[in-house]
Coordinates of C-alpha atoms and ligand atoms in Angstrom, one line a residue:
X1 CA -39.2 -157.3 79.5
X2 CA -36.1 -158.5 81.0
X3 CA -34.2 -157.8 84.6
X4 CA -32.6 -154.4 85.0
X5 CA -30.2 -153.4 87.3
X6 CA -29.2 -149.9 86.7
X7 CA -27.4 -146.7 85.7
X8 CA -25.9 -147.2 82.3
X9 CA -27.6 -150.8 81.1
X10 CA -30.0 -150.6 78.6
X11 CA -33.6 -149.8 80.0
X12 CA -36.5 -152.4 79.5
X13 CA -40.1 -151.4 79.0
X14 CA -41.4 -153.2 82.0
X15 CA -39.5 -155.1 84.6
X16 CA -41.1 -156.8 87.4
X17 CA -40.4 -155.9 91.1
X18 CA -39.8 -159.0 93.2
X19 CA -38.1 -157.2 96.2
X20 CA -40.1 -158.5 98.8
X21 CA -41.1 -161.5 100.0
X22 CA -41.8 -163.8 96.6
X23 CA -39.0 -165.9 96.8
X24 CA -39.5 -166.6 100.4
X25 CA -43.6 -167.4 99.6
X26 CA -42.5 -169.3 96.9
X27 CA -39.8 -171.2 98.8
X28 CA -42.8 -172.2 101.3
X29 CA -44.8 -173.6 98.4
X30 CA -42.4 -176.0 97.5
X31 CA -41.4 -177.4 100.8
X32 CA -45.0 -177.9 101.6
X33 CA -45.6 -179.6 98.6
X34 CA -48.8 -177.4 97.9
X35 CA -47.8 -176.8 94.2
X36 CA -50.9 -177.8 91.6
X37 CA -54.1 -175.5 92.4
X38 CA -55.1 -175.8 95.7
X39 CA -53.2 -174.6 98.7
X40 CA -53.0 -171.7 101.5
X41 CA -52.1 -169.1 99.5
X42 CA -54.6 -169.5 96.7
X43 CA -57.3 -169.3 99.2
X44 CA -55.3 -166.1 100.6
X45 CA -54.4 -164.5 97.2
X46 CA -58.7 -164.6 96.4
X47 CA -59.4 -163.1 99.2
X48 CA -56.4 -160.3 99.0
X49 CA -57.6 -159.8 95.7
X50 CA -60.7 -159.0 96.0
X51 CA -60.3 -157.3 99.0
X52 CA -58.3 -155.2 97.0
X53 CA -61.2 -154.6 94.5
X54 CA -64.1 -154.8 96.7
X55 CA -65.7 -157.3 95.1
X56 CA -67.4 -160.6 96.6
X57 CA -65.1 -163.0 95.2
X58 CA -61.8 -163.3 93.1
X59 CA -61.4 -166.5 91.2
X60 CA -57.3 -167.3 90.0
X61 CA -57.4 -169.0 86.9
X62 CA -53.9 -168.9 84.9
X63 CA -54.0 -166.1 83.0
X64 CA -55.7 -163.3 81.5
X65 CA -56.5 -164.5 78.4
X66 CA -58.3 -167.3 79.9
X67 CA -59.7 -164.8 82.8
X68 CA -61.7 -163.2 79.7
X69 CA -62.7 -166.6 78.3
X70 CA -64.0 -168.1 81.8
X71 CA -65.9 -164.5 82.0
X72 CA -67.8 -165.3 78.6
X73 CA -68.4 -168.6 79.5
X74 CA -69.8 -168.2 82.4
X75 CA -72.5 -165.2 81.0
X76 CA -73.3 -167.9 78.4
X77 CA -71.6 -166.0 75.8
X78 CA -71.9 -168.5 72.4
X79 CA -72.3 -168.6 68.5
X80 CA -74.9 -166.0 67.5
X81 CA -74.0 -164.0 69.9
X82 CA -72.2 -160.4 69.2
X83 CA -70.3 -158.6 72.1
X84 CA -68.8 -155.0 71.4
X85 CA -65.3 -154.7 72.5
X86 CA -62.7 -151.6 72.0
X87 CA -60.0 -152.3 68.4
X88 CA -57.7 -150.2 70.8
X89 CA -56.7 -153.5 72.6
X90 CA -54.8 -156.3 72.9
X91 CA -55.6 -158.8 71.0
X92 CA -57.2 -161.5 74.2
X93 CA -59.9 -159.2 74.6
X94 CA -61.3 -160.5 71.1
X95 CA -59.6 -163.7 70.7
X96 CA -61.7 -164.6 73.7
X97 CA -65.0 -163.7 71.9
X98 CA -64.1 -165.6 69.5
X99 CA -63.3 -169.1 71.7
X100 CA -66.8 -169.0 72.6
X101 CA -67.9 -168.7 68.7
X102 CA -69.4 -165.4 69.5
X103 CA -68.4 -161.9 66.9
X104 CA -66.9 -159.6 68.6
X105 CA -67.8 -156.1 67.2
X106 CA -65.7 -153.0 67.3
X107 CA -66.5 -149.6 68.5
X108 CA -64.4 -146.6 68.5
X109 CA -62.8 -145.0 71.7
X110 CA -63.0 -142.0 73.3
X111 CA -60.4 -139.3 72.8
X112 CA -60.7 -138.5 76.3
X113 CA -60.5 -141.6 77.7
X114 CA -59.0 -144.2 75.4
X115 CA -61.4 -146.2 75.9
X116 CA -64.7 -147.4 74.8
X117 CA -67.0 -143.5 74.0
X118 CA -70.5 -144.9 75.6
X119 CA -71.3 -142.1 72.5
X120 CA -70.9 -144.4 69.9
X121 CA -71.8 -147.6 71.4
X122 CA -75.4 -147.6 71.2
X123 CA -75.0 -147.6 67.7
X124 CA -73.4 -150.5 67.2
X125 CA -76.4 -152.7 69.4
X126 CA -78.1 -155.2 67.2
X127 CA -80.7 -157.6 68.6
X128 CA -78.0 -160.3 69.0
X129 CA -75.7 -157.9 71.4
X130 CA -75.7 -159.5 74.4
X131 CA -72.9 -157.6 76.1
X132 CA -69.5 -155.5 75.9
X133 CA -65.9 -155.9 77.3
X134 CA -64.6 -152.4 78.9
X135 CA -61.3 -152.0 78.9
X136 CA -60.1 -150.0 80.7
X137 CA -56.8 -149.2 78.7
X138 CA -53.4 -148.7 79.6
X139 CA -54.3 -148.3 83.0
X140 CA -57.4 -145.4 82.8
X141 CA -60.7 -146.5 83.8
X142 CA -63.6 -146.8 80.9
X143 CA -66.7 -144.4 81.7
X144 CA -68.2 -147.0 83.6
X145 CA -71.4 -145.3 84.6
X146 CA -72.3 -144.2 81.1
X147 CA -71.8 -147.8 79.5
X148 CA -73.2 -149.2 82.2
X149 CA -76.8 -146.9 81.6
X150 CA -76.7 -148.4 78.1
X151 CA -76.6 -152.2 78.9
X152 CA -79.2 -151.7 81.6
X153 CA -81.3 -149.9 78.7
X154 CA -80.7 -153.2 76.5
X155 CA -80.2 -155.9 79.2
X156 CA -76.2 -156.8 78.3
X157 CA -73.8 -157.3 80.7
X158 CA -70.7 -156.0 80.9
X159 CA -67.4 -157.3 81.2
X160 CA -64.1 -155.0 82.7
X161 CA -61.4 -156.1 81.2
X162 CA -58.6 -154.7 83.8
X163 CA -55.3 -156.5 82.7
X164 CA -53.7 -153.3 82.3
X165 CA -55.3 -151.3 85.5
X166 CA -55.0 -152.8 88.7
X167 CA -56.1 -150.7 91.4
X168 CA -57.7 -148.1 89.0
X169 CA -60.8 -145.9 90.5
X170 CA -63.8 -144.6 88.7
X171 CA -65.5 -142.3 90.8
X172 CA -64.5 -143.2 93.8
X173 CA -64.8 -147.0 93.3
X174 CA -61.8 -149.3 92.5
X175 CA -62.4 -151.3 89.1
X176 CA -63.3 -155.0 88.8
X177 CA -66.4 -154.9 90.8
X178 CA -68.4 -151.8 88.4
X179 CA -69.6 -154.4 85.6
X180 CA -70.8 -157.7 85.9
X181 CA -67.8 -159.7 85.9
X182 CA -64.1 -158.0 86.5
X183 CA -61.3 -160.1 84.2
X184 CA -56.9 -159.4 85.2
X185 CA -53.9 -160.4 83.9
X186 CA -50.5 -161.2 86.0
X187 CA -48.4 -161.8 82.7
X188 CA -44.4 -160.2 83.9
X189 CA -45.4 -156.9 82.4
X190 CA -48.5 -155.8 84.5
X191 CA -48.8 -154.2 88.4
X192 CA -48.7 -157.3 89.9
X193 CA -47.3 -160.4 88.4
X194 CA -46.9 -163.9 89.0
X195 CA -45.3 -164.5 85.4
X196 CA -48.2 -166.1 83.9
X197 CA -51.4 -165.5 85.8
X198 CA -55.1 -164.0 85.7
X199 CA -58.2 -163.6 87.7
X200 CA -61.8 -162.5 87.4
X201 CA -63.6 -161.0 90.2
X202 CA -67.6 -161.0 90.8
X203 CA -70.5 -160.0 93.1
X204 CA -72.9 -162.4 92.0
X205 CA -73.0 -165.6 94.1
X206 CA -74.7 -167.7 91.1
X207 CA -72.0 -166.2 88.5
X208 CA -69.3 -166.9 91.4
X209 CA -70.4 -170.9 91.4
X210 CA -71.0 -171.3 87.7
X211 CA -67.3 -169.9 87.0
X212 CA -65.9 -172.3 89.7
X213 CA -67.5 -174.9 88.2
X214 CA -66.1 -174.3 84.7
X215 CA -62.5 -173.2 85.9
X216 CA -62.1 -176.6 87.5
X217 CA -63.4 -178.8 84.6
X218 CA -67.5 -178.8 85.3
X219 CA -66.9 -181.2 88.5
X220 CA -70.0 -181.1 90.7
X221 CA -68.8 -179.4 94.2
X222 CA -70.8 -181.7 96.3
X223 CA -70.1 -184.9 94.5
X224 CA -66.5 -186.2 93.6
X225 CA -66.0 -187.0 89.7
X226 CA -69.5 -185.8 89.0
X227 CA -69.2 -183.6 85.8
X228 CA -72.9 -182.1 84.9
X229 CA -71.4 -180.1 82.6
X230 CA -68.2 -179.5 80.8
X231 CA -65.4 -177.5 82.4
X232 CA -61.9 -176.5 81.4
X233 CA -58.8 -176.5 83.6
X234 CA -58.0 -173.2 84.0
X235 CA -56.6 -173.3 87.1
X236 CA -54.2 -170.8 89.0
X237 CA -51.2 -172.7 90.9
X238 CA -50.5 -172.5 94.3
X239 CA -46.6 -171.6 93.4
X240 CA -48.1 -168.7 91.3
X241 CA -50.5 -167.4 93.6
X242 CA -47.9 -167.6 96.5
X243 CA -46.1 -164.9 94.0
X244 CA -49.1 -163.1 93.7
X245 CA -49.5 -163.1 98.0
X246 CA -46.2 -161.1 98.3
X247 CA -47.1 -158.9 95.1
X248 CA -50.2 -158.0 96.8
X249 CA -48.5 -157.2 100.3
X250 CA -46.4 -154.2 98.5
X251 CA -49.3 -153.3 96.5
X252 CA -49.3 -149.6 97.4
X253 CA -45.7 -149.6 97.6
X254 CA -45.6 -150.4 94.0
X255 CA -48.2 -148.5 93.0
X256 CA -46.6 -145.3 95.0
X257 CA -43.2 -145.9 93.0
X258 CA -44.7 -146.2 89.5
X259 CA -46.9 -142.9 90.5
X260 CA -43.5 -141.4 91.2
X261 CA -42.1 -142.4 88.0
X262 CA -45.3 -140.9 86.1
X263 CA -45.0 -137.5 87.9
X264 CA -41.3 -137.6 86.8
X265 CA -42.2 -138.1 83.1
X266 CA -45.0 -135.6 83.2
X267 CA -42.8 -132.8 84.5
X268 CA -40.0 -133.4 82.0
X269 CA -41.9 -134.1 79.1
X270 CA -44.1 -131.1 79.4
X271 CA -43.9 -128.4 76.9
X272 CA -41.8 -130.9 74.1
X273 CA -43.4 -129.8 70.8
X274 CA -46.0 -132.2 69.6
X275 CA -45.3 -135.1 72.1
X276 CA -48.9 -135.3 73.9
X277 CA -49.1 -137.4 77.5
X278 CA -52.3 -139.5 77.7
X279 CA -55.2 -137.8 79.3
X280 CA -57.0 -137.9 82.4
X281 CA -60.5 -137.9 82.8
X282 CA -61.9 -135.8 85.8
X283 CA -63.3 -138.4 87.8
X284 CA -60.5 -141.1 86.9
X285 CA -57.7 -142.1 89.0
X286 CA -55.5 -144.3 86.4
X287 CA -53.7 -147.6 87.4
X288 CA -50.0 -146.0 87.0
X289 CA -49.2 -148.4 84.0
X290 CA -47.2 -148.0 81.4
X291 CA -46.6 -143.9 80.7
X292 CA -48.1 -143.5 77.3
X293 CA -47.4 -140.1 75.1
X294 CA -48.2 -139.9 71.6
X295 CA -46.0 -138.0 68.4
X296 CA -47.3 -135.3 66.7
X297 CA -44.7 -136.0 63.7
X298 CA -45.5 -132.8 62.3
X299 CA -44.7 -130.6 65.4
X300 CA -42.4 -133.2 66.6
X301 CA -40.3 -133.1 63.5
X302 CA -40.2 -137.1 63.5
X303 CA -42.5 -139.9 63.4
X304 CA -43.2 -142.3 66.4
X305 CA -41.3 -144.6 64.6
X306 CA -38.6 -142.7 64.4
X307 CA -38.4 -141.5 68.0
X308 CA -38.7 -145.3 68.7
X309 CA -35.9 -146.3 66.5
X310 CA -33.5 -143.2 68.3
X311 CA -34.6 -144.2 71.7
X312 CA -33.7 -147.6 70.8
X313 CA -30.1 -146.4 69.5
X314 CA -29.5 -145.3 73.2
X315 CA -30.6 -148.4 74.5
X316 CA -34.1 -147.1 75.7
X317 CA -36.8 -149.8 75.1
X318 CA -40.0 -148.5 74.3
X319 CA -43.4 -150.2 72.8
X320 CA -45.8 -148.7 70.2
X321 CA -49.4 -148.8 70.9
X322 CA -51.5 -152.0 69.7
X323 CA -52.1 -152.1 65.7
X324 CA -55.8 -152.1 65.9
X325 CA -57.2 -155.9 66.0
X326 CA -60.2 -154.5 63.4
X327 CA -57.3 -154.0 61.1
X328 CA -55.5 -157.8 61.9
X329 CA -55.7 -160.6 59.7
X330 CA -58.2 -162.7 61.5
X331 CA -60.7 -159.4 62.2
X332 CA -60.2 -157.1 58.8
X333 CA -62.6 -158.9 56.4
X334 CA -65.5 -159.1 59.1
X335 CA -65.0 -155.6 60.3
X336 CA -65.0 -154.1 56.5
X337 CA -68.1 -155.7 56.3
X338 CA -69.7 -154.4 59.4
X339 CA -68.4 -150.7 57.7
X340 CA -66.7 -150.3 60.7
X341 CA -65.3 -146.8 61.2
X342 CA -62.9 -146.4 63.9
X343 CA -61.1 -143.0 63.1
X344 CA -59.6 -141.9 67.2
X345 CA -58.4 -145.5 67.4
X346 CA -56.2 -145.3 64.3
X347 CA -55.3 -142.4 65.2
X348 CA -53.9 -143.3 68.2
X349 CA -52.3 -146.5 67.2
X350 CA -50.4 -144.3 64.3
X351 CA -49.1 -142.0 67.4
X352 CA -49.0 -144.1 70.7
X353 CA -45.9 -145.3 72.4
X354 CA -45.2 -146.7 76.0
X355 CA -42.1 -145.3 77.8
X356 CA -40.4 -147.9 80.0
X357 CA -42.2 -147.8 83.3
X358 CA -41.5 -149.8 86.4
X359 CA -40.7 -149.4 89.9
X360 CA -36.5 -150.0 89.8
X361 CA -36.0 -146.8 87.5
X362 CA -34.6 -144.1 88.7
X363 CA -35.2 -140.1 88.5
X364 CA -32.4 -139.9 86.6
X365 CA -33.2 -143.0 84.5
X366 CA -36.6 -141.1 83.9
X367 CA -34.4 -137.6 83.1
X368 CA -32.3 -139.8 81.0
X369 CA -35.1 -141.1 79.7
X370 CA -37.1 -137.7 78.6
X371 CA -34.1 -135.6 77.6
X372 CA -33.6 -138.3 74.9
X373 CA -37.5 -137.5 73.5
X374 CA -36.4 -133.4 73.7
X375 CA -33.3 -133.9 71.9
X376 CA -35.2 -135.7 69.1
X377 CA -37.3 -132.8 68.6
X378 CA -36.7 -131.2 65.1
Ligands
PLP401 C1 -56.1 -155.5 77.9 C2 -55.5 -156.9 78.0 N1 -56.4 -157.9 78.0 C3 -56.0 -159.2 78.2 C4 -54.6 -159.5 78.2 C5 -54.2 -160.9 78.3 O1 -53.6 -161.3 79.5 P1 -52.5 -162.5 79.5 O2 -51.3 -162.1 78.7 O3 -52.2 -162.8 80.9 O4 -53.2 -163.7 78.8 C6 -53.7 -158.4 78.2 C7 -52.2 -158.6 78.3 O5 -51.5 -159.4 78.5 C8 -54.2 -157.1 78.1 O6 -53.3 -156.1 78.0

């Protein structure tokens, strides 16, 4: 991820858009001296936020990492526990299972969807599941009414992890307020940025205190230096969140460039043998992301790899899709001896790649762009 300022430089994956008025927010910050974690616009980025997912509450914290860890915490997630959780992911969304000493367990996704098939979750429930993490991947929303019938069936909750899908809407209702607790991530790459950055967002009033509590480490609300339990800091700073006020005041304008930049890519890339765009589910209106396709090598006449290493040669960055985290270092030896079985989701990671998608590219960037995939075809 790195600046980009036009025709004929080399094009980055992601690039943030800082065109309005960040610097100026940011500027403020400083000269009013409101720069640790409390200030005007940390109060005004919660409520923007979740405003902007129609939740009761939004809660900064620093990042999303720590936005899935304050989420676990705060259910009483701990050792003994299991929690099911995509292996099509980054790797947070299990790391953060694990801070708690919980096991995270992996279930396949959904061809349809990418993410987690409610079809082969059930399956996977032992008497020590307690919940599941939905992620709703690479900007497309998780079948949140299917999962959601299975953890009322089994009393779990259920945690949306929507780094990558700000914005996203599942039937009709924006993400972040379908489960029980909603996590995000701000990191340069996403929607919305603030460089480092997360939040979760909530409905619950009792959930709402017990994360503040933790997020700010355990202090007692009503009694100064009072700790009745203990907290982290995992506080958002003012400085970040005045980024995040400004991101949030061009929302739809971002959002409404980086739909443009998808409709480019879909028309251009359509009818290339064997390169397949990701699919949208009927009721789903996707977070415009990164633009995902995946290689057919055998139609395609080269391997994902391959088309990565070409694009690279004309200075087009792409990304592969996540190696699966059943299949890392830390997860493989646990996950053999579940017997996991994960077939979609290696199949996916073998075939996925992101095309660079942000709101400073061009048409002709994304013609540029695609005609480099077509002429790779063999
Ligand atoms: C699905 C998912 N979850 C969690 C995270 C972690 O967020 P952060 O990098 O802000 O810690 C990311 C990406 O960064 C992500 O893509």
């Amino acid at each position: 991820m790195t600046g980009f300022r036009g025709a004929g430089e080399r094009i980055p994956v992601a690039a943030p858009d800082l065109s309005g008025n960040e610097e100026r927010y940011v500027v403020d910050a400083i000269r009013s001296s409101w720069i640790s974690s409390t200030g005007p616009f940390l109060d005004r980025f919660e409520r923007d936020f979740s405003a902007l997912c129609a939740t009761r509450t939004a809660i900064g914290v620093a990042n999303g990492t720590i936005a899935l860890h304050l989420a676990l915490l705060t259910l009483g997630a701990g050792p003994g526990d299991q929690v099911i959780v995509p292996s099509l992911t980054y790797i947070a969304t299990a790391n953060a299972v694990k801070y708690v000493g919980a096991e995270p367990v992996f279930v396949d996704v959904d061809p349809a969807t990418w993410c987690l098939d409610p079809s082969r979750v059930e399956e996977a429930i032992t008497k020590r599941t307690r919940g599941m993490i939905a992620v709703h991947l690479y900007g497309h929303p998780a079948d949140m009414d299917a999962l959601g019938a299975i953890a009322s069936r089994h009393d779990m909750w259920i945690v949306e992890d929507g780094a990558e899908a700000h914005g996203a809407v599942y039937r009709g209702r924006r993400i972040g307020g379908l489960g029980t607790i909603g996590t995000f991530s701000f990191y340069g790459n996403k929607i919305i940025t603030s460089g480092e950055g997360g939040a979760i967002t909530l409905n619950d009033p009792m959930l709402e205190r017990r994360a503040r509590q933790l997020r700010g480490q355990g202090v007692d609300p009503g009694r100064r230096y009072w700790f009745p339990v203990i907290g982290y800091n995992f506080r958002l700073t003012n400085i970040a969140a005045a980024i995040l006020c400004a991101q949030l005041e061009r929302f739809d304008d971002i959002v409404a460039r980086r739909r443009t930049v998808f409709e480019t890519y879909r028309a251009a890339l359509a009818g290339i043998p064997g390169i397949g765009i990701q699919p949208v589910a009927p009721w789903a209106e996707p977070a415009p992301w990164l633009f995902c396709v995946t290689v057919d090598a055998h139609r395609y006449g080269r391997t994902r790899d391959e088309l990565i290493a070409r694009l690279d040669e004309s200075g087009i960055e792409t990304r592969p899709f996540f190696i699966p985290i059943h299949l890392l270092p830390p997860y493989l030896h646990e996950s053999q001896a579940r017997h996991e079985h994960l077939p979609v989701t290696e199949e996916l990671a073998a075939r996925g790649m992101n095309l660079p998608t942000h709101s400073n590219l061009t048409e002709a960037d994304v013609e540029r762009i695609s005609d480099a995939v077509r002429r790779g075809a063999r």
